[in-house]
Coordinates of C-alpha atoms in Angstrom, one line a residue:
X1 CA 42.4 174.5 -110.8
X2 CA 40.0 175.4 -108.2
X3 CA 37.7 177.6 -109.7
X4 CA 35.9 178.4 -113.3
X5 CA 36.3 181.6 -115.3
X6 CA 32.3 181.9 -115.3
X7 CA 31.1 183.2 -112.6
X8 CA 28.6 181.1 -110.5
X9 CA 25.8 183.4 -111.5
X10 CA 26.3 182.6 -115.4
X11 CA 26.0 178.9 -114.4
X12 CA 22.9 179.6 -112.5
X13 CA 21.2 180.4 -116.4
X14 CA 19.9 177.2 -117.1
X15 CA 17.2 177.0 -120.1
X16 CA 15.4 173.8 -119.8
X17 CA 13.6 174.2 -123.2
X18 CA 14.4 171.3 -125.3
X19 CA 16.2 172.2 -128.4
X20 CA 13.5 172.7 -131.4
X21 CA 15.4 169.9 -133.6
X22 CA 14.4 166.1 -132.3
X23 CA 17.7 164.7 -130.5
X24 CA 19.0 162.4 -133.3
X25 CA 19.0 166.3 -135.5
X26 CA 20.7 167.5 -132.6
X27 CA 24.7 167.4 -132.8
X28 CA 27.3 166.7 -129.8
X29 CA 29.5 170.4 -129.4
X30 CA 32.5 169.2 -127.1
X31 CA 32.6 172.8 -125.1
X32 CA 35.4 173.5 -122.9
X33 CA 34.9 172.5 -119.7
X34 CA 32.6 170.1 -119.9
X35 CA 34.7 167.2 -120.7
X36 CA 37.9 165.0 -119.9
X37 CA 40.6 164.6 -122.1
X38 CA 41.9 161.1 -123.7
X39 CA 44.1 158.5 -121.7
X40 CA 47.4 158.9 -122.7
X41 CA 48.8 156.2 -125.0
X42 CA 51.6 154.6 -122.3
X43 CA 48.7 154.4 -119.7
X44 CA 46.7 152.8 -122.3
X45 CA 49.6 150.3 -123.5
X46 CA 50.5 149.5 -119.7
X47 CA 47.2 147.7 -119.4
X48 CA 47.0 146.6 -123.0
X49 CA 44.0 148.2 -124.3
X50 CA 43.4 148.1 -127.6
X51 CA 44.5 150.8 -129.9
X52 CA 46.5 152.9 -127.9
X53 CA 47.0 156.5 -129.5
X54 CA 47.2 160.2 -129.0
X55 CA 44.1 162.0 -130.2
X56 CA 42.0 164.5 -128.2
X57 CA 38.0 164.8 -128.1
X58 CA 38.2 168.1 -129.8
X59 CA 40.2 166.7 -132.4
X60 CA 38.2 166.3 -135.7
X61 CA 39.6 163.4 -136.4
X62 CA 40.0 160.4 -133.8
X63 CA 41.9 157.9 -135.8
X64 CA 39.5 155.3 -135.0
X65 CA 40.8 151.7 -136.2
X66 CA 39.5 151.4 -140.4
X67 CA 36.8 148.6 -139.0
X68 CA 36.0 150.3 -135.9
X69 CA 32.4 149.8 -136.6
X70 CA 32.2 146.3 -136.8
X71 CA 34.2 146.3 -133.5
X72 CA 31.7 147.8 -132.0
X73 CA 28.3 145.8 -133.3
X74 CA 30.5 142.7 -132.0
X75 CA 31.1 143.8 -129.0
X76 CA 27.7 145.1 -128.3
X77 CA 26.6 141.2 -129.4
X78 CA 29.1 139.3 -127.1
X79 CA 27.7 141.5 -124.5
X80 CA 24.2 141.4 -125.0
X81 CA 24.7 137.4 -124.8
X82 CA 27.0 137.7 -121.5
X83 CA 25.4 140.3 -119.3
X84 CA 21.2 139.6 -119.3
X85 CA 21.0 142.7 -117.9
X86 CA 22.1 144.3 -120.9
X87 CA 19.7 143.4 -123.2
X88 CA 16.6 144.0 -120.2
X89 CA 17.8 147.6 -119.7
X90 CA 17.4 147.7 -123.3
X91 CA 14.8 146.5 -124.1
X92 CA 12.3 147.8 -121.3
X93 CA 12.4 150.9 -120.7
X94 CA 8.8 152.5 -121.7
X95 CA 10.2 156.3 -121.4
X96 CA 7.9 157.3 -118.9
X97 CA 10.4 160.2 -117.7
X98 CA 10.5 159.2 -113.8
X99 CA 14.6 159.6 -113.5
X100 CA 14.5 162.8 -116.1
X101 CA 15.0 165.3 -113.3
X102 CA 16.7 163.2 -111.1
X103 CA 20.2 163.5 -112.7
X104 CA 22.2 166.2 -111.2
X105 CA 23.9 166.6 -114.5
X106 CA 20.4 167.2 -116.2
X107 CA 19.8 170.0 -113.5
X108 CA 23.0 171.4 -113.7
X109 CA 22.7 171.9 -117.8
X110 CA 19.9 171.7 -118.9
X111 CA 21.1 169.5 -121.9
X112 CA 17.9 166.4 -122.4
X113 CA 20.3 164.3 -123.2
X114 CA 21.9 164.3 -119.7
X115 CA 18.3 163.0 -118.6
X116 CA 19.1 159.5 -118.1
X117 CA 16.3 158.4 -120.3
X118 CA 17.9 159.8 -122.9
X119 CA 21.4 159.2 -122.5
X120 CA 20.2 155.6 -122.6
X121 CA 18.7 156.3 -126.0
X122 CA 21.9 157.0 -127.3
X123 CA 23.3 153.5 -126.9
X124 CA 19.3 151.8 -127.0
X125 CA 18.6 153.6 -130.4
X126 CA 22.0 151.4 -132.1
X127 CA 20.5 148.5 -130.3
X128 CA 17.5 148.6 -132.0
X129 CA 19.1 149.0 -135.2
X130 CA 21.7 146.0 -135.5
X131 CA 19.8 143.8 -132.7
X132 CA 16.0 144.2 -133.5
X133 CA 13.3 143.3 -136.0
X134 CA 11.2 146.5 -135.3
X135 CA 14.5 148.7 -136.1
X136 CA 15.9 146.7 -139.2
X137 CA 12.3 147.0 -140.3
X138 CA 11.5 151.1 -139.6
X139 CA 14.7 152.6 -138.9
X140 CA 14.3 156.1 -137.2
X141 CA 10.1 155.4 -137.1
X142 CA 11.2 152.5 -134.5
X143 CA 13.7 154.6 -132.2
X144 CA 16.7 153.0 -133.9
X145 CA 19.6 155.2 -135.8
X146 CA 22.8 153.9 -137.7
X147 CA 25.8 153.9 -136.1
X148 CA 28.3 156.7 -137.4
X149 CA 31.2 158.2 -136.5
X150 CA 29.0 160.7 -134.5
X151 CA 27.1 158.7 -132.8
X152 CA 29.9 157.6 -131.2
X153 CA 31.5 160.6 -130.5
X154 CA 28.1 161.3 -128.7
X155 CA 28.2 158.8 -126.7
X156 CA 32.1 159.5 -125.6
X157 CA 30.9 163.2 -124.9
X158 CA 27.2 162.1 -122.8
X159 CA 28.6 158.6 -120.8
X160 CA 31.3 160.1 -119.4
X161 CA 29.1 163.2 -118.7
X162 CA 27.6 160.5 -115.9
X163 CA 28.7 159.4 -112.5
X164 CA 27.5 156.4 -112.2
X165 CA 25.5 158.0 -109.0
X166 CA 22.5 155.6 -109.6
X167 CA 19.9 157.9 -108.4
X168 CA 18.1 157.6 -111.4
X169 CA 17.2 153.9 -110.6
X170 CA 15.6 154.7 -107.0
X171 CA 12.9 156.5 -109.1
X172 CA 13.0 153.9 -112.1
X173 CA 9.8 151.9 -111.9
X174 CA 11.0 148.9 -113.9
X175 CA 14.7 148.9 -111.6
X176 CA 16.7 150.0 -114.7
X177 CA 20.4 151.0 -113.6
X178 CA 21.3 153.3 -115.7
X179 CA 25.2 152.7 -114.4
X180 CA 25.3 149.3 -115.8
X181 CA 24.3 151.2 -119.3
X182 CA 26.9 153.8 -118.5
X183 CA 29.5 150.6 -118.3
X184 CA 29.0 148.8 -121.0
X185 CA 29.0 152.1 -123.2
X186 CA 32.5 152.8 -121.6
X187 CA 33.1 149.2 -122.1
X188 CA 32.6 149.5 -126.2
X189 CA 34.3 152.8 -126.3
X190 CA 37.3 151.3 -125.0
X191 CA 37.3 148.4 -127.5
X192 CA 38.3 151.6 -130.4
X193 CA 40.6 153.0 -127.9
X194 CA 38.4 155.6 -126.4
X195 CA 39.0 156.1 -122.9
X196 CA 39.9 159.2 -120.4
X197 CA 42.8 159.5 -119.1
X198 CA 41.1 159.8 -115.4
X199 CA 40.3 156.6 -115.4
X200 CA 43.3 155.0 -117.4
X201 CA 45.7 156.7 -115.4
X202 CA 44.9 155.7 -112.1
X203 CA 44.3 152.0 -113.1
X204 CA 47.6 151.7 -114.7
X205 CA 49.2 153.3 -111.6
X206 CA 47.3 150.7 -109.4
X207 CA 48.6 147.5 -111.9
X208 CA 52.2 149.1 -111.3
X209 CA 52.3 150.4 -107.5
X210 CA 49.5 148.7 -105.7
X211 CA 47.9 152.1 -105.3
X212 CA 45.2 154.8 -108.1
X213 CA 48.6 157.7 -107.5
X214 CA 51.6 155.6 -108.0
X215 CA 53.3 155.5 -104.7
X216 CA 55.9 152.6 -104.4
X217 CA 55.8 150.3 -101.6
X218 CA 59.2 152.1 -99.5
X219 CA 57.1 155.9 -99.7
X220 CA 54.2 154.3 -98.6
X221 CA 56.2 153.1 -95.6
X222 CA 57.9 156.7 -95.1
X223 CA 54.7 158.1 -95.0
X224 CA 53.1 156.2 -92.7
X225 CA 56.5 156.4 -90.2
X226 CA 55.5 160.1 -90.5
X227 CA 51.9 160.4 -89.8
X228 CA 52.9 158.2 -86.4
X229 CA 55.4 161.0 -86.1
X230 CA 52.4 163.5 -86.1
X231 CA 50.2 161.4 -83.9
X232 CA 52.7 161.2 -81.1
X233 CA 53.1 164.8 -81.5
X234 CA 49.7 165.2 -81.5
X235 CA 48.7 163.0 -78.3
X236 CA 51.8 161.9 -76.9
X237 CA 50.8 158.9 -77.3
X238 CA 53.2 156.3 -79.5
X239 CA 51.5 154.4 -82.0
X240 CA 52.7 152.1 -84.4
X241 CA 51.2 149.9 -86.9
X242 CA 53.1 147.5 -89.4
X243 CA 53.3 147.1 -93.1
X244 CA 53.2 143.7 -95.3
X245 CA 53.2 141.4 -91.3
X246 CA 52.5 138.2 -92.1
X247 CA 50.2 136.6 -89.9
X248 CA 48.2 139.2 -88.5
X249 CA 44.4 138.7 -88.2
X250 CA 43.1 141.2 -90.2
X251 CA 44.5 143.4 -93.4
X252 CA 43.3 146.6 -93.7
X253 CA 42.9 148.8 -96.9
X254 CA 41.9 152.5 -97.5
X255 CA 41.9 154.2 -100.4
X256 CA 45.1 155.5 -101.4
X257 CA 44.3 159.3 -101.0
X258 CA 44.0 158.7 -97.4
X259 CA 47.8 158.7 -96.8
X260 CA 48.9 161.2 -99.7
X261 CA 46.2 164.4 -99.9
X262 CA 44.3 166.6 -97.6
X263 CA 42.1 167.1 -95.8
X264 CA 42.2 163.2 -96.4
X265 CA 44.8 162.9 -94.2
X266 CA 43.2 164.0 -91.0
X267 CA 41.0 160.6 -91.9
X268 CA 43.9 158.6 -92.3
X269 CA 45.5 159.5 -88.4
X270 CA 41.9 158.6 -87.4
X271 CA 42.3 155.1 -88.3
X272 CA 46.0 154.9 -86.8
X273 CA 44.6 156.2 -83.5
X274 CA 41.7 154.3 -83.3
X275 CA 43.3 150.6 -84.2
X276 CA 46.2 151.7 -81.8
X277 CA 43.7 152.3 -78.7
X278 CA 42.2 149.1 -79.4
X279 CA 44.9 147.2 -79.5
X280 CA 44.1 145.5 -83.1
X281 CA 46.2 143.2 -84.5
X282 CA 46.0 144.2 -88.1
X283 CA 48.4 145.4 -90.9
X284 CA 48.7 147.4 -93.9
X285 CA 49.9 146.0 -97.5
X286 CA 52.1 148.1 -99.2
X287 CA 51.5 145.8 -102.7
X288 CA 47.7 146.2 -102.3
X289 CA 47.9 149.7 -100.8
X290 CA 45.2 150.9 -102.7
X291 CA 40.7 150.4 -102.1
X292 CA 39.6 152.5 -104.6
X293 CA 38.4 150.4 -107.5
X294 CA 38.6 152.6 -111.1
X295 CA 37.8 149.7 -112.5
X296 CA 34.0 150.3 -112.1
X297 CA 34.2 152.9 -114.5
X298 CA 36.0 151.4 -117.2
X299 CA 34.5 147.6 -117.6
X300 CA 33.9 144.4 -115.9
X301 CA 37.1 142.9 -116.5
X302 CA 39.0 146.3 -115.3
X303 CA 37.0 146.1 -112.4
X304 CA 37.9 142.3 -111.8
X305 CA 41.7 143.1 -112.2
X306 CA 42.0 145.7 -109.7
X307 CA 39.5 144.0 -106.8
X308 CA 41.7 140.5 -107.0
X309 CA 44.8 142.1 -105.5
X310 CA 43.3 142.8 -102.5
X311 CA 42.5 139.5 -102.1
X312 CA 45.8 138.3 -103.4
X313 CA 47.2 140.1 -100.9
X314 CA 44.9 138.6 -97.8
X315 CA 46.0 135.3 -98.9
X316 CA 49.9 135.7 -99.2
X317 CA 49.6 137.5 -96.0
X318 CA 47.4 135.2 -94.5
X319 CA 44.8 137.3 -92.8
X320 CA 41.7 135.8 -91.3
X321 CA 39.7 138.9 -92.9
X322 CA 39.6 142.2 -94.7
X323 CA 38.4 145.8 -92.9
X324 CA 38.2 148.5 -95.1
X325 CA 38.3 151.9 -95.4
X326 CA 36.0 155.0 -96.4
X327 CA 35.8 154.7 -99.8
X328 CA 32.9 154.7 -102.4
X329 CA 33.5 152.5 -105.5
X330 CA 35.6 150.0 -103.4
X331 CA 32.5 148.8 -101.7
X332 CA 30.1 148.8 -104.5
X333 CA 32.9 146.6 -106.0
X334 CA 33.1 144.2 -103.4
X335 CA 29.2 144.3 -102.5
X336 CA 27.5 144.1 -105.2
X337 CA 30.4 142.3 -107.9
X338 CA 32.8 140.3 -105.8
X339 CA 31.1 136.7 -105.6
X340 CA 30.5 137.3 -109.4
X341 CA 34.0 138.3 -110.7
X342 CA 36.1 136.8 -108.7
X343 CA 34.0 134.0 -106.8
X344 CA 33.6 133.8 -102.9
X345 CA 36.7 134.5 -100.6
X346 CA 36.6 131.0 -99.5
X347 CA 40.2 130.9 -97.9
X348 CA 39.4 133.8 -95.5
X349 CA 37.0 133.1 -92.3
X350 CA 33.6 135.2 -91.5
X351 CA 34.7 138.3 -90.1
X352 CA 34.2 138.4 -86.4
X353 CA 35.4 141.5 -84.1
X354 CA 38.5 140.8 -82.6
X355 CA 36.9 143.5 -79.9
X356 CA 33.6 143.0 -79.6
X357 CA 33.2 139.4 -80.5
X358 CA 30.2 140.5 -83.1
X359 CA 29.7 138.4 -86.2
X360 CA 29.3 141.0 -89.4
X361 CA 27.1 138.4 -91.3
X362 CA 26.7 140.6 -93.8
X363 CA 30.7 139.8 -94.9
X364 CA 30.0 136.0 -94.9
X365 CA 31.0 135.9 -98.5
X366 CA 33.1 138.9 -98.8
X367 CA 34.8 138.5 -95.9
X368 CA 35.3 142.3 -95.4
X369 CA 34.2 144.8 -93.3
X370 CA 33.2 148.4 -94.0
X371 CA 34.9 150.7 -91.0
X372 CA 31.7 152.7 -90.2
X373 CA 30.0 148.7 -89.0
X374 CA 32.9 148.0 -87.3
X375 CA 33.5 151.3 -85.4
X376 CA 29.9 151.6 -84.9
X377 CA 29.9 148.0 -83.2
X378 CA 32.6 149.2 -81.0
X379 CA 31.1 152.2 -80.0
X380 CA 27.4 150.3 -79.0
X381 CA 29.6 147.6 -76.8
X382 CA 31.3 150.6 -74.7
X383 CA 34.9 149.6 -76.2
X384 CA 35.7 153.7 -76.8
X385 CA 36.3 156.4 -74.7
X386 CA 35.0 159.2 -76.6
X387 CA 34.9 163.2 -76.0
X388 CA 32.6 164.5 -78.4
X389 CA 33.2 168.5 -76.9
X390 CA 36.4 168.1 -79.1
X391 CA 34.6 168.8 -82.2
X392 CA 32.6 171.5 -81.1
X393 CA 33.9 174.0 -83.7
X394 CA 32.4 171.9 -86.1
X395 CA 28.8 172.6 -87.0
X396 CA 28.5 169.4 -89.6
X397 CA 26.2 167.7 -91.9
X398 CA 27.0 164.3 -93.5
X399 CA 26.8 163.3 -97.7
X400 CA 25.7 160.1 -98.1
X401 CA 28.5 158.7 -100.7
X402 CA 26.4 157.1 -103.3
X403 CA 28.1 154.0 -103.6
X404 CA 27.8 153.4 -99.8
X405 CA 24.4 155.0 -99.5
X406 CA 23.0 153.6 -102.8
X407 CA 24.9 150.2 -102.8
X408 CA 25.5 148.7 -99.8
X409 CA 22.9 150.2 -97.7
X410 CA 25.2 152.3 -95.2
X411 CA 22.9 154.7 -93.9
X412 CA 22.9 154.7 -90.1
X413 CA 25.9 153.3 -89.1
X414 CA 27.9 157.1 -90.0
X415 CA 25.0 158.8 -88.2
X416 CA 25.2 156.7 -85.2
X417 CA 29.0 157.6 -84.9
X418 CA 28.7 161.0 -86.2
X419 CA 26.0 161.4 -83.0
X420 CA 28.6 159.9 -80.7
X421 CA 31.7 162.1 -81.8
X422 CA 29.7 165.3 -82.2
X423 CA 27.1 167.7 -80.7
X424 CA 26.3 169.8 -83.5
X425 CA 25.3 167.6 -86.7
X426 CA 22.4 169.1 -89.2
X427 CA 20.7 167.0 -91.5
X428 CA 20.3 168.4 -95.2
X429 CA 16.6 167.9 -96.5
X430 CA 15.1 164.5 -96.4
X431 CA 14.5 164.5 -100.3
X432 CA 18.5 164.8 -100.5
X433 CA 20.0 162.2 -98.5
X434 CA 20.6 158.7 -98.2
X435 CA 18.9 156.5 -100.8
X436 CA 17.9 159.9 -102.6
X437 CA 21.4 161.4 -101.7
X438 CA 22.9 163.9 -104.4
X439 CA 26.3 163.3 -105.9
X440 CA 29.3 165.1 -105.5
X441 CA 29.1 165.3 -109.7
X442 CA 33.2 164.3 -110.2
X443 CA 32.7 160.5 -109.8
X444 CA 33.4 157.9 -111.9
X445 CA 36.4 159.5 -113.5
X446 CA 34.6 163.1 -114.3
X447 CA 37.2 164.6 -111.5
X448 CA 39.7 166.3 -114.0
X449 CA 40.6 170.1 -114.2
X450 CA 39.6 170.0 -117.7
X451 CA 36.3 168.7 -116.9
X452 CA 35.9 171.7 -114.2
X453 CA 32.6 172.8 -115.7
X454 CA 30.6 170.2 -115.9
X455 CA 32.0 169.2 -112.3
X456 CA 30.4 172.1 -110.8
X457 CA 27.0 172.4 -112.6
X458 CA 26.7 168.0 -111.6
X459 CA 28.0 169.4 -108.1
X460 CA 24.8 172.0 -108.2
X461 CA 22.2 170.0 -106.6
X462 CA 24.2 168.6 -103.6
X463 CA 25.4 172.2 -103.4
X464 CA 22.5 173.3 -102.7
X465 CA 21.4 171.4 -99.9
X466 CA 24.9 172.2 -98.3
X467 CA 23.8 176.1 -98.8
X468 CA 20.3 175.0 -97.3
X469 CA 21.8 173.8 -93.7
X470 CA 24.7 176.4 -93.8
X471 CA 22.3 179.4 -94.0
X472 CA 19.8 177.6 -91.1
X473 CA 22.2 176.2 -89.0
X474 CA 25.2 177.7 -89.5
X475 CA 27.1 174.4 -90.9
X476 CA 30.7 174.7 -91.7
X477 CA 31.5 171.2 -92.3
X478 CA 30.6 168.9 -94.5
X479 CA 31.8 165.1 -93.4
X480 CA 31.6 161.7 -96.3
X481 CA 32.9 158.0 -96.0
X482 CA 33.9 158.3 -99.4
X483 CA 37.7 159.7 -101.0
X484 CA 36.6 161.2 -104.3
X485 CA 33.9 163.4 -102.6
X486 CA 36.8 164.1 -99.7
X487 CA 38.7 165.4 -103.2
X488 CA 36.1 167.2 -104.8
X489 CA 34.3 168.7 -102.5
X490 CA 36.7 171.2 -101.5
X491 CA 36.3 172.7 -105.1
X492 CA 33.1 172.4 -105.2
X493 CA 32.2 174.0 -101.9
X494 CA 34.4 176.7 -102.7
X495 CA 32.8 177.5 -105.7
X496 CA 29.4 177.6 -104.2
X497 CA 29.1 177.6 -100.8
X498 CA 32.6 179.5 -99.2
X499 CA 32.7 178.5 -95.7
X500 CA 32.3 175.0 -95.4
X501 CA 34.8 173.0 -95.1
X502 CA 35.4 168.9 -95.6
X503 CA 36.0 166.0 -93.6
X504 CA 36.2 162.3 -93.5
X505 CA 34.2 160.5 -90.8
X506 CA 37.2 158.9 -88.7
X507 CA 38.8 162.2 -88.4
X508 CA 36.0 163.5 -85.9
X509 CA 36.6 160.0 -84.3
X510 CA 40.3 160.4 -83.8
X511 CA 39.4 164.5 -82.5
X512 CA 37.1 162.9 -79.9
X513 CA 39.0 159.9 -78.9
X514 CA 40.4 159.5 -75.7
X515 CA 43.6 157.8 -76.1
X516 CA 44.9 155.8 -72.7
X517 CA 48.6 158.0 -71.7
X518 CA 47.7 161.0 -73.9
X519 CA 48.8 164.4 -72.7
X520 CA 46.2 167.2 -72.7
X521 CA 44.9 168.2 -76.1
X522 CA 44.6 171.7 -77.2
X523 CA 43.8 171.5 -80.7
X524 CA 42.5 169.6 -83.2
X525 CA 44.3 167.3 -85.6
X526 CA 43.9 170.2 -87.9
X527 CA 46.0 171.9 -85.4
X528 CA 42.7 174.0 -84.8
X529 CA 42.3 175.3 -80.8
X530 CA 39.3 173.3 -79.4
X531 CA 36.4 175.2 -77.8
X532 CA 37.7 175.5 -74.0
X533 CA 35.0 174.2 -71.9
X534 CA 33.2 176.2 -69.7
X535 CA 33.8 175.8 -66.2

């Protein structure tokens, strides 16, 4: 599905007058569109989730477990006492109303309970309830509310109705992230059995393939024999790269889109040409052929499962350290949760380029390396030959992927690259990018067909500012570090900006990269003509 039968005009009528009831009066209405269907039951008893099932959102019944309830209440208690977060976010936010317009899905509906102050409430106001003396003792007067079979429903309908972006907390004066909120919310829903089934599927696929689409390890291997293919084509230039090699110093990993879907692809020959011209000595898993981390929007111990492969995989291969690809949720993962799931990397050395001889100090504990540092390195120490004329048919901005932007802090080393590789890059305005970047509005498992409303009005804002640099500048690209965006964005774009296409950053680095024995290149990797050059 690419489009929606409304029309982008009938989306554009948005009513921002709150509903005359009080929210607690106000009901949940699961409209079409604007949410994603249940996991399916073998998904669900692959991974051993509790109370697998087939039922449906829209179903009035959800054959919830007869003391689904008290599953709930205890495991909102055994995470209150695990995760001090938990009970600070609850406990104190003051409702001032900073992050209210800050939630793409709040502009893109409407709906207050898409303000993240709100959706907060839903979960805060069953705290107060069960968990404290103020709401045992005055009930609705003290913000707290039973917890009913609509209630939860509510919160199925609102948490998944959030991307986990984490704008919100840039603006949040106390430092509340309102993703951790969104987690454990998930986290309880999936203790009755409610989860989507576009974030079950993909984690089941990655416990049984290595990888979020379920490729096995031999079509991983015939794919990447064919994009060589394509690159010797391409260049003339013969490249090859191994799979599962023992011994080699470093193990990369992408996100598993990279080598299956387009215009991902074009990203993937990037990294294939660029490793080759450097002569790295690096290799590919086919058992941990997969970056992306669903995990992160399921629950912490999800999250834990899928990030240990990939360093199960470093140590059977015995890699000195980890490089990684453009992805989004990977890194948040392994920046932000790594030392505290699965404990430091201690069996791996502090990365140091192979090329360059710089120490990333930044991966000391990690011990992996985000691409755009390392090519970025390599371009500041001369080690690339680069033509940038080759992407002179692009007029591009760059998105600033929130996980990368937001959390890890990679905000230059894309534009430094991006300058290097291209003459014609626009910035979208300053209130719209890095920290304050605007999500693509299909993360965190919202990227389903059936969810192709609600994908477009979250995808509104960032939109936008797409629309803003395309009518000053003429921009017809638009270039992210992150695979979900490299997915959704072509839907999204179509729908409200036609023109502009999408593209992964190492894809303009593999156009402008001057390969040693290449023959003369006339096109793109697209198989676009390049601009000839003016003599």
């Amino acid at each position: 599905m690419t489009d929606t039968t409304k029309k982008p005009e009938e989306l554009l009528k948005l009513d921002y007058t709150p509903p005359k009831k009080g929210w607690m009066e106000t009901p949940v209405d699961f409209k079409k569109g604007t949410y994603c269907y249940s996991a399916p039951q073998k998904h669900q008893g692959y991974l051993g989730l509790p109370y697998p099932r087939q039922w449906q959102p829209f179903d009035k019944d959800w054959k919830l477990p007869e003391n689904w309830k008290q599953i709930i209440l205890d495991g909102m208690s055994d995470r209150l006492n695990k995760y001090r977060s938990f009970r600070l976010y609850m406990d104190i936010c003051v409702r001032c109303g900073a992050c209210a317009d800050k939630c793409h899905f709040f502009i893109g509906t409407g709906d207050p309970k898409n303000m993240p102050v709100l959706r907060a409430e839903l979960l805060r106001s069953v705290y107060r309830k069960y968990f404290t003396l103020g709401g045992k003792l005055f009930g609705k007067f003290g913000g707290a509310r039973e917890l009913t079979e609509d209630v939860l429903k509510e919160w199925f309908y609102y948490f998944y109705q959030c991307t986990e972006c984490r704008r919100c907390s840039v603006f949040c004066p106390y430092g509340i992230d309102t993703c951790e909120i969104t987690m454990m919310a998930r986290d309880l829903l999936s203790l009755v059995g409610c989860n989507v089934g576009w974030v079950v599927e993909p984690v089941s696929n990655c416990f049984r393939t290595g990888n979020h689409l379920g490729v096995p390890p031999h079509a991983f291997k015939d794919t990447m024999d064919f994009a060589l293919g394509e690159i010797e084509d391409l260049t003339g230039v013969k490249v090859e790269a191994s799979v599962n090699r023992k011994g080699a110093e470093l193990l990369f990993i992408t996100p598993s889109a990279d080598y299956f879907a387009s215009p991902h692809w074009y990203t993937f020959l990037g990294y294939l040409m660029l490793f080759h011209e450097i002569g790295l000595d690096y290799t590919w898993s086919a058992y941990a052929s997969e970056g992306g981390n669903f995990g992160l929007f399921h629950s912490a111990e999800m999250m834990k499962r899928l990030n240990a492969k990939m360093y199960a995989e470093a140590k059977r291969l015995g890699v000195k350290w980890i490089l990684g690809g453009e992805c989004g949720h990977m890194w948040r993962v392994v920046h932000q949760y790594m030392n505290t799931i699965n404990g430091p990397a201690d069996f791996l050395e502090e990365p140091v380029s192979p090329i360059t001889g710089t120490k990333f100090e930044n991966a000391k504990a990690t011990k992996m390396v985000h691409i755009c540092e390392f090519t970025a390195d390599l371009i500041k120490n001369n080690k690339l030959k680069l033509d940038p004329s080759r992407n002179d048919h692009w007029k591009l901005t760059f998105h600033d992927s929130c996980n990368p932007a937001r959390a890890m802090g990679i905000l230059e080393e894309p534009r430094y690259i991006i300058k290097n590789v291209c003459n014609n890059f626009y910035e979208m305005p300053d209130n719209t990018i890095k920290e304050y970047t605007f999500c693509c509005g299909s993360g965190a498992g919202l990227g389903s067909d059936e969810n192709i409303e609600m994908r477009l009005r979250g995808g509104l804002p960032r939109a936008n500012a797409v629309k803003y640099v395309k009518e000053k500048h003429g921009v017809n690209l638009l270039t992210c570090i992150c695979a979900i965006d490299r997915a959704v964005f072509p839907t999204l774009l179509q729908y409200w900006v036609p023109g502009v296409e999408v593209s992964g950053l190492h894809e303009l680095v593999g156009n402008a990269l001057v390969m040693k024995g290449q023959k003369e290149r006339t096109t793109d990797m697209r198989g676009t003509p390049l601009k000839q050059k003016e003599s």
